[in-house]
Coordinates of C-alpha atoms in Angstrom, one line a residue:
X1430 CA 109.6 80.2 73.9
X1431 CA 109.1 80.0 77.6
X1432 CA 109.7 77.2 79.7
X1433 CA 110.0 76.3 83.6
X1434 CA 108.8 78.0 86.3
X1435 CA 111.0 81.2 86.1
X1436 CA 110.0 81.4 82.5
X1437 CA 106.3 81.1 82.9
X1438 CA 106.6 84.4 85.5
X1439 CA 108.6 86.1 82.7
X1440 CA 106.0 85.3 80.3
X1441 CA 102.7 85.8 82.4
X1442 CA 101.2 87.9 79.9
X1443 CA 101.1 85.6 77.2
X1444 CA 100.0 82.8 79.7
X1445 CA 96.5 84.6 79.9
X1446 CA 94.3 82.7 77.3
X1447 CA 91.8 85.4 75.7
X1448 CA 88.1 85.1 76.2
X1449 CA 86.6 83.0 73.5
X1450 CA 89.7 81.0 73.1
X1451 CA 89.5 78.9 76.0
X1452 CA 90.5 75.0 75.8
X1453 CA 88.1 72.2 75.7
X1454 CA 88.8 70.6 79.3
X1455 CA 89.7 67.2 78.5
X1456 CA 91.3 66.4 82.0
X1457 CA 94.4 65.3 80.3
X1458 CA 95.8 68.6 79.8
X1459 CA 93.2 71.1 80.5
X1460 CA 91.3 70.9 83.7
X1461 CA 88.2 72.8 85.6
X1462 CA 87.6 73.7 89.0
X1463 CA 84.5 75.2 90.5
X1464 CA 83.3 76.6 93.7
X1465 CA 83.3 73.3 95.8
X1466 CA 86.8 72.4 95.0
X1467 CA 88.1 75.7 97.0
X1468 CA 87.3 76.9 100.4
X1469 CA 85.3 80.0 100.1
X1470 CA 84.2 82.4 102.8
X1471 CA 82.7 86.2 103.0
X1472 CA 83.0 88.8 105.1
X1473 CA 81.3 92.2 105.2
X1474 CA 83.1 95.7 106.4
X1475 CA 82.1 99.3 105.7
X1476 CA 84.4 101.2 103.4
X1477 CA 86.4 104.3 104.5
X1478 CA 84.7 107.7 104.3
X1479 CA 85.4 109.5 101.0
X1480 CA 86.3 112.8 100.1
X1481 CA 83.3 115.0 98.7
X1482 CA 85.0 118.3 98.9
X1483 CA 86.1 117.7 95.2
X1484 CA 83.1 115.8 94.0
X1485 CA 82.3 116.5 90.5
X1486 CA 79.4 114.8 88.5
X1487 CA 79.5 114.2 85.0
X1488 CA 76.4 115.0 84.0
X1489 CA 75.6 113.5 80.4
X1490 CA 79.1 113.1 79.4
X1491 CA 80.4 116.2 80.1
X1492 CA 84.5 116.9 79.2
X1493 CA 84.3 119.3 82.2
X1494 CA 82.2 118.0 85.2
X1495 CA 80.3 120.3 87.5
X1496 CA 80.9 120.5 91.2
X1497 CA 78.3 118.8 93.0
X1498 CA 76.6 118.3 96.1
X1499 CA 74.4 115.5 97.5
X1500 CA 70.9 116.1 99.5
X1501 CA 68.1 113.9 100.8
X1502 CA 67.4 110.8 102.3
X1503 CA 65.8 107.4 101.7
X1504 CA 65.1 104.1 103.9
X1505 CA 66.0 101.0 101.9
X1506 CA 64.0 98.2 103.8
X1507 CA 67.0 95.8 103.7
X1508 CA 69.8 97.9 103.8
X1509 CA 68.8 100.8 106.2
X1510 CA 68.7 104.7 106.0
X1511 CA 70.8 106.9 103.9
X1512 CA 71.1 110.6 104.7
X1513 CA 73.1 113.3 102.7
X1514 CA 73.2 116.8 103.8
X1515 CA 75.2 119.3 101.8
X1516 CA 77.2 122.6 103.3
X1517 CA 78.8 125.2 101.2
X1518 CA 80.0 128.9 100.7
X1519 CA 78.3 131.6 99.1
X1520 CA 80.2 135.0 98.1
X1521 CA 79.4 138.2 96.3
X1522 CA 79.6 137.9 92.6
X1523 CA 81.9 140.9 92.8
X1524 CA 83.4 143.5 95.1
X1525 CA 81.2 146.2 94.0
X1526 CA 78.2 144.3 95.2
X1527 CA 75.3 146.6 97.1
X1528 CA 72.1 146.8 97.5
X1529 CA 70.6 150.0 95.9
X1530 CA 69.8 152.6 98.5
X1531 CA 66.1 152.9 99.1
X1532 CA 65.4 149.7 98.4
X1533 CA 62.7 147.3 100.1
X1534 CA 63.7 143.7 100.5
X1535 CA 60.9 141.6 99.2
X1536 CA 62.0 137.9 99.4
X1537 CA 65.1 135.5 99.3
X1538 CA 65.1 132.3 97.2
X1539 CA 67.7 129.8 97.5
X1540 CA 68.5 128.3 93.8
X1541 CA 70.1 125.2 92.8
X1542 CA 70.7 123.9 89.4
X1543 CA 70.1 120.1 89.1
X1544 CA 70.7 117.3 87.0
X1545 CA 67.5 116.5 84.4
X1546 CA 66.4 113.3 85.6
X1547 CA 66.4 111.2 82.6
X1548 CA 70.3 111.2 83.1
X1549 CA 71.2 108.2 85.1
X1550 CA 72.3 108.6 88.5
X1551 CA 71.2 112.5 89.3
X1552 CA 68.6 111.0 91.8
X1553 CA 67.7 108.2 93.7
X1554 CA 64.5 106.9 95.4
X1555 CA 60.8 107.0 95.2
X1556 CA 59.1 109.6 92.4
X1557 CA 55.9 109.6 94.0
X1558 CA 57.0 110.8 97.6
X1559 CA 57.2 114.1 99.1
X1560 CA 60.3 115.3 101.1
X1561 CA 61.0 118.3 103.0
X1562 CA 64.6 119.8 103.3
X1563 CA 65.6 122.4 105.9
X1564 CA 68.0 125.2 105.2
X1565 CA 70.4 126.4 108.1
X1566 CA 73.2 128.8 109.0
X1567 CA 76.5 127.7 109.6
X1568 CA 77.9 128.6 112.9
X1569 CA 81.7 128.0 111.8
X1570 CA 83.5 128.8 108.6
X1571 CA 84.5 126.4 106.3
X1572 CA 87.8 126.5 104.8
X1573 CA 88.7 126.0 100.8
X1574 CA 91.9 124.7 101.7
X1575 CA 90.7 122.2 103.7
X1576 CA 90.1 118.6 102.6
X1577 CA 86.4 117.4 103.8
X1578 CA 84.7 114.0 104.1
X1579 CA 81.5 112.2 103.8
X1580 CA 81.9 111.9 107.7
X1581 CA 82.4 115.2 108.8
X1582 CA 79.9 117.6 110.3
X1583 CA 79.1 121.1 110.5
X1584 CA 77.6 123.1 113.5
X1585 CA 74.6 124.6 112.1
X1586 CA 72.4 127.3 113.9
X1587 CA 69.7 129.4 112.5
X1588 CA 66.9 127.7 110.5
X1589 CA 66.5 129.9 107.4
X1590 CA 64.0 128.3 105.6
X1591 CA 62.7 125.1 104.4
X1592 CA 61.1 123.4 101.0
X1593 CA 59.2 120.5 100.2
X1594 CA 60.9 118.6 97.1
X1595 CA 58.9 116.0 94.7
X1596 CA 60.6 114.2 91.7
X1597 CA 58.5 116.2 89.4
X1598 CA 60.4 119.4 90.1
X1599 CA 63.2 117.6 88.5
X1600 CA 61.6 115.8 85.6
X1601 CA 62.4 117.4 82.3
X1602 CA 64.0 120.4 83.1
X1603 CA 61.1 122.6 84.6
X1604 CA 61.7 126.4 83.8
X1605 CA 60.7 129.3 85.8
X1606 CA 60.2 132.8 85.1
X1607 CA 61.5 135.3 87.7
X1608 CA 58.8 138.0 88.0
X1609 CA 61.9 140.6 88.5
X1610 CA 62.9 140.4 85.2
X1611 CA 61.3 138.2 83.2
X1612 CA 64.2 136.1 82.7
X1613 CA 63.2 132.3 82.2
X1614 CA 65.5 129.4 84.3
X1615 CA 65.5 125.8 83.3
X1616 CA 66.5 123.0 85.5
X1617 CA 66.5 124.7 88.9
X1618 CA 65.3 123.6 92.4
X1619 CA 63.6 127.2 94.2
X1620 CA 63.4 127.0 97.9
X1621 CA 61.9 130.4 99.4
X1622 CA 64.1 131.2 102.8
X1623 CA 62.6 133.2 105.8
X1624 CA 62.0 136.8 105.3
X1625 CA 63.7 137.4 108.5
X1626 CA 66.7 136.1 107.0
X1627 CA 66.1 138.4 103.6
X1628 CA 65.8 141.2 106.2
X1629 CA 69.1 140.5 108.0
X1630 CA 71.2 140.2 104.8
X1631 CA 69.4 143.1 103.2
X1632 CA 70.2 145.1 106.4
X1633 CA 73.8 144.1 106.3
X1634 CA 77.0 146.5 106.8
X1635 CA 77.6 147.0 102.9
X1636 CA 81.1 146.6 104.0
X1637 CA 80.8 142.8 104.7
X1638 CA 80.0 142.5 100.8
X1639 CA 83.4 143.8 99.5
X1640 CA 85.6 141.0 99.8
X1641 CA 84.8 137.6 100.2
X1642 CA 86.9 137.2 103.3
X1643 CA 85.0 140.0 105.2
X1644 CA 81.8 138.1 103.6
X1645 CA 82.7 134.7 104.6
X1646 CA 83.4 135.8 108.5
X1647 CA 79.9 137.4 108.5
X1648 CA 77.9 134.9 106.6
X1649 CA 79.8 131.3 107.2
X1650 CA 77.6 129.5 104.5
X1651 CA 74.6 127.3 104.6
X1652 CA 73.8 123.7 105.4
X1653 CA 70.8 121.9 103.6
X1654 CA 69.7 118.7 105.5
X1655 CA 66.4 116.3 104.8
X1656 CA 64.1 117.1 108.0
X1657 CA 64.2 113.6 109.5
X1658 CA 61.3 114.2 111.5
X1659 CA 59.4 113.9 108.2
X1660 CA 59.0 111.0 105.6
X1661 CA 61.8 111.1 103.3
X1662 CA 62.6 108.7 100.0
X1663 CA 64.7 110.6 97.5
X1664 CA 68.6 111.7 97.3
X1665 CA 69.6 113.8 94.4
X1666 CA 72.7 115.7 93.4
X1667 CA 72.6 119.3 92.5
X1668 CA 75.2 121.3 90.4
X1669 CA 77.7 124.2 91.3
X1670 CA 78.6 125.7 87.7
X1671 CA 81.6 128.3 87.7
X1672 CA 80.1 130.8 85.5
X1673 CA 82.6 133.5 83.8
X1674 CA 80.0 136.5 83.5
X1675 CA 78.0 138.2 85.8
X1676 CA 74.6 137.4 83.8
X1677 CA 75.5 133.7 83.9
X1678 CA 76.3 134.2 87.5
X1679 CA 72.6 135.7 88.2
X1680 CA 70.8 132.9 86.1
X1681 CA 72.9 130.0 86.2
X1682 CA 74.8 129.2 89.3
X1683 CA 73.6 127.8 92.9
X1684 CA 72.9 131.3 94.7
X1685 CA 70.3 133.0 96.9
X1686 CA 68.7 135.7 94.9
X1687 CA 67.6 138.8 96.8
X1688 CA 64.6 140.2 95.2
X1689 CA 63.6 143.8 96.2
X1690 CA 62.0 146.9 94.7
X1691 CA 62.4 150.8 94.8
X1692 CA 59.9 153.5 93.9
X1693 CA 61.1 153.1 90.0
X1694 CA 61.8 149.3 89.4
X1695 CA 61.8 145.8 90.7
X1696 CA 64.9 143.5 90.5
X1697 CA 66.9 140.9 92.3
X1698 CA 70.8 140.3 93.3
X1699 CA 72.8 137.2 94.0
X1700 CA 75.5 135.8 96.0
X1701 CA 76.6 133.2 94.5
X1702 CA 78.7 129.3 95.1
X1703 CA 81.9 130.2 93.2
X1704 CA 83.6 126.5 93.7
X1705 CA 87.2 128.2 93.0
X1706 CA 86.8 130.4 96.4
X1707 CA 83.8 129.0 98.5
X1708 CA 84.4 125.3 100.1
X1709 CA 81.4 123.0 99.6
X1710 CA 81.1 119.2 100.6
X1711 CA 78.3 116.4 101.4
X1712 CA 78.1 114.5 104.7
X1713 CA 76.6 111.0 103.7
X1714 CA 75.6 108.7 106.7
X1715 CA 74.4 105.2 106.7
X1716 CA 72.2 103.3 109.6
X1717 CA 71.5 99.9 109.2
X1718 CA 71.7 98.4 112.9
X1719 CA 67.7 97.7 112.8
X1720 CA 67.5 96.3 109.4
X1721 CA 67.8 92.8 108.3
X1722 CA 71.1 93.6 106.5
X1723 CA 72.6 93.8 110.1
X1724 CA 71.9 90.2 110.3
X1725 CA 74.2 89.1 107.7
X1726 CA 77.1 91.2 108.8
X1727 CA 78.8 88.7 110.9
X1728 CA 77.9 85.7 108.7
X1729 CA 80.5 83.8 106.5
X1730 CA 78.5 82.5 103.6
X1731 CA 75.1 84.0 103.0
X1732 CA 75.5 87.0 100.6
X1733 CA 77.3 89.2 98.8
X1734 CA 76.2 93.3 100.1
X1735 CA 77.8 96.1 98.7
X1736 CA 76.6 99.9 98.3
X1737 CA 78.2 102.9 96.4
X1738 CA 80.8 104.4 98.6
X1739 CA 80.6 105.4 101.5
X1740 CA 79.0 102.2 102.4
X1741 CA 79.2 98.2 102.9
X1742 CA 81.7 95.8 100.8
X1743 CA 82.4 92.1 100.7
X1744 CA 85.5 90.6 101.1
X1745 CA 85.8 87.2 99.4
X1746 CA 88.4 84.5 100.7
X1747 CA 89.1 82.2 98.6
X1748 CA 91.9 79.1 99.5
X1749 CA 93.0 76.2 98.1
X1750 CA 95.0 77.5 94.8
X1751 CA 98.3 75.3 96.1
X1752 CA 96.2 72.3 95.0
X1753 CA 96.7 73.7 91.5
X1754 CA 100.2 73.0 89.6
X1755 CA 102.1 75.3 87.9
X1756 CA 100.0 76.3 84.6
X1757 CA 98.2 78.4 82.4
X1758 CA 95.2 80.0 84.0
X1759 CA 92.5 79.7 81.1
X1760 CA 89.5 81.4 82.7
X1761 CA 89.1 82.5 86.2
X1762 CA 85.7 84.1 87.1
X1763 CA 83.4 85.2 90.3
X1764 CA 80.0 84.9 89.3
X1765 CA 77.3 86.0 91.6
X1766 CA 73.5 87.1 90.2
X1767 CA 72.1 89.7 92.3
X1768 CA 68.5 89.7 94.0
X1769 CA 65.7 92.1 92.7
X1770 CA 64.8 94.7 95.1
X1771 CA 62.2 95.6 96.8
X1772 CA 61.0 98.4 96.0
X1773 CA 62.2 98.1 92.5
X1774 CA 63.5 101.5 92.7
X1775 CA 66.5 100.7 94.7
X1776 CA 68.4 99.6 91.8
X1777 CA 72.1 97.9 92.0
X1778 CA 74.8 99.6 90.1
X1779 CA 77.6 99.0 87.9
X1780 CA 80.6 98.8 87.7
X1781 CA 81.8 97.4 91.0
X1782 CA 85.0 97.8 91.9
X1783 CA 87.1 94.5 92.8
X1784 CA 90.5 95.1 94.4
X1785 CA 93.2 92.2 96.2
X1786 CA 93.3 92.7 99.7
X1787 CA 97.4 91.9 100.8
X1788 CA 98.1 90.0 103.9
X1789 CA 98.3 93.4 105.8
X1790 CA 94.8 94.4 105.1
X1791 CA 95.9 97.1 102.1
X1792 CA 94.4 97.3 99.1
X1793 CA 95.9 96.7 95.5
X1794 CA 94.9 96.7 92.2
X1795 CA 94.1 93.5 90.1
X1796 CA 96.9 92.4 88.0
X1797 CA 94.6 92.9 85.4
X1798 CA 94.9 96.2 85.8
X1799 CA 98.7 96.6 86.2
X1800 CA 101.2 96.6 83.4
X1801 CA 104.2 94.5 83.1
X1802 CA 105.9 97.5 84.3
X1803 CA 104.1 97.5 87.3
X1804 CA 102.3 100.6 86.4
X1805 CA 98.4 101.2 86.4
X1806 CA 96.9 100.1 83.1
X1807 CA 93.1 101.4 83.3
X1808 CA 92.2 99.4 79.7
X1809 CA 92.8 96.4 81.6
X1810 CA 89.3 97.1 83.0
X1811 CA 87.9 95.5 79.6
X1812 CA 89.7 92.0 80.7
X1813 CA 88.0 92.0 84.6
X1814 CA 84.3 93.3 82.9
X1815 CA 82.9 94.6 86.1
X1816 CA 79.6 95.4 84.7
X1817 CA 76.5 94.3 85.2
X1818 CA 74.6 92.0 82.5
X1819 CA 70.9 90.7 82.3
X1820 CA 70.3 86.9 82.3
X1821 CA 66.6 85.2 82.4
X1822 CA 65.9 82.8 84.9
X1823 CA 62.8 80.7 85.0
X1824 CA 61.4 83.9 83.2
X1825 CA 62.1 86.5 85.7
X1826 CA 65.1 89.1 84.6
X1827 CA 68.0 89.5 87.3
X1828 CA 71.2 91.6 87.1
X1829 CA 74.1 89.1 87.1
X1830 CA 78.3 89.8 87.5
X1831 CA 81.1 87.9 86.0
X1832 CA 83.7 89.4 87.4
X1833 CA 87.2 87.9 85.2
X1834 CA 90.5 87.3 87.3
X1835 CA 92.6 84.8 85.2
X1836 CA 95.7 87.2 85.9
X1837 CA 95.3 87.7 89.6
X1838 CA 95.1 84.2 89.9
X1839 CA 97.8 83.4 87.5
X1840 CA 99.9 85.4 89.6
X1841 CA 99.0 83.8 93.1
X1842 CA 99.5 80.2 91.6
X1843 CA 103.2 81.5 90.2
X1844 CA 104.0 82.6 93.8
X1845 CA 102.2 79.4 95.4
X1846 CA 99.9 81.2 97.8
X1847 CA 97.2 79.3 98.7
X1848 CA 94.8 82.0 99.8
X1849 CA 93.5 85.1 98.0
X1850 CA 91.3 87.6 99.2
X1851 CA 88.9 89.9 96.3
X1852 CA 87.3 92.8 97.7
X1853 CA 84.1 94.0 95.7
X1854 CA 82.9 97.5 96.7
X1855 CA 81.0 100.1 95.5
X1856 CA 82.4 103.1 93.0
X1857 CA 83.0 106.7 94.3
X1858 CA 80.6 107.8 91.0
X1859 CA 77.2 108.0 93.1
X1860 CA 78.1 108.2 97.0
X1861 CA 75.2 107.3 98.4
X1862 CA 73.1 105.9 95.9
X1863 CA 72.7 102.3 94.6
X1864 CA 73.1 98.8 96.1
X1865 CA 73.8 94.9 95.8
X1866 CA 72.3 92.3 97.5
X1867 CA 73.7 88.9 95.8
X1868 CA 73.0 85.3 97.4
X1869 CA 76.4 83.4 98.5
X1870 CA 76.8 80.1 98.7
X1871 CA 73.5 78.9 100.3
X1872 CA 70.8 79.2 97.3
X1873 CA 69.6 77.4 94.5
X1874 CA 72.5 76.9 91.6
X1875 CA 71.4 79.4 89.1
X1876 CA 71.2 82.1 91.9
X1877 CA 74.3 81.1 93.9
X1878 CA 78.4 82.5 93.8
X1879 CA 80.2 80.6 91.8
X1880 CA 83.9 80.5 91.4
X1881 CA 85.0 78.7 87.9
X1882 CA 88.5 78.2 86.9
X1883 CA 90.1 76.5 84.0
X1884 CA 94.0 75.8 83.6
X1885 CA 96.0 74.1 81.7
X1886 CA 99.3 72.3 82.7
X1887 CA 102.6 73.6 82.0
X1888 CA 104.4 71.2 79.5
X1889 CA 108.2 70.7 81.0

């Protein structure tokens, strides 16, 4: 049996009422408080740059997610522009790589494996858009041992190709038949490179192909960027598989194919992306200063603004916890309803990431995500429930979140803290994609932000 303040601290785990077991409010022992009983303000900021040199995409629930890169750009009429560029190295598949004597180069083709578009999160944007991407040689060597962030840039050099990208190229896994060998490949974007580049690489001294180090010194890698002088409305992820055999590398890896012929044969050889030795990362940048969202960034009651990392996040500051006596917290939830996007393809994401912001500005997990020993407990996410749900309001379907934080509020009450800051931010699962715009305190009752609390006073 637990009695008194110190016992309540010791028994905090059992002091949380399980979902579905919330007692009826009788205003004798059990009480309810709502949004108007607290001081609530919103503030907005930008999440820190994320590491993209280890980005791996869990395509279709794979046990071993592939390394991946992001390429493309789109303009959200409310949140602004997002631009993603990919940078990576390629290397010969073996030290015996060599173009045959007497061969004549025909073409060079950049090949990027992609995720078939019916898998959520593989692309984002307008499926009717036509997009132009440019390919450049890099002027600086990337370093495999270096950590690269979404804010990092690469000095680019010569333009070696460009291509037009449309959604239908991703739909259903388009098949390509390679004329040189009659092999069939599936779900690979192919972009022809400039003939001058093909000729240059074909004529290079054979010694540069004999080791990865020598090749990186000669060919420093490439950057693929959306051409921002042209309309852009699509961002997509591409995979960097790690194939084990020569045949797989030639047909499955991200690569540049060099097609050539001899008097007796027509074939191709490839330099490939090997994530085990080759550096890769994506630059992801957002610009919102000339868009409507900029008008909300300094307001404290209007909106909840969240983007996948790196992007906007919202801090909710709640005061008035000292007005609650030492009690068992039966229910504590943050409720907000997402405005339907326009255009409709600018979807919200799920889950979101709620964390506590300490007095010194650092983040810590919600107490629902920490066990009694102070260790992280991933199973606690089930209690928090940071997932989107559908709700019908006046015949219109919206996305709604109900974030459960009873244990966190319980801890603050036990410590007699009057103020708590909860940060809502996006995940890093889908960098550059998805956004949430939700009403703050100034909206109709069924659309505005709410904080609901039910507690039972502890008997002495």
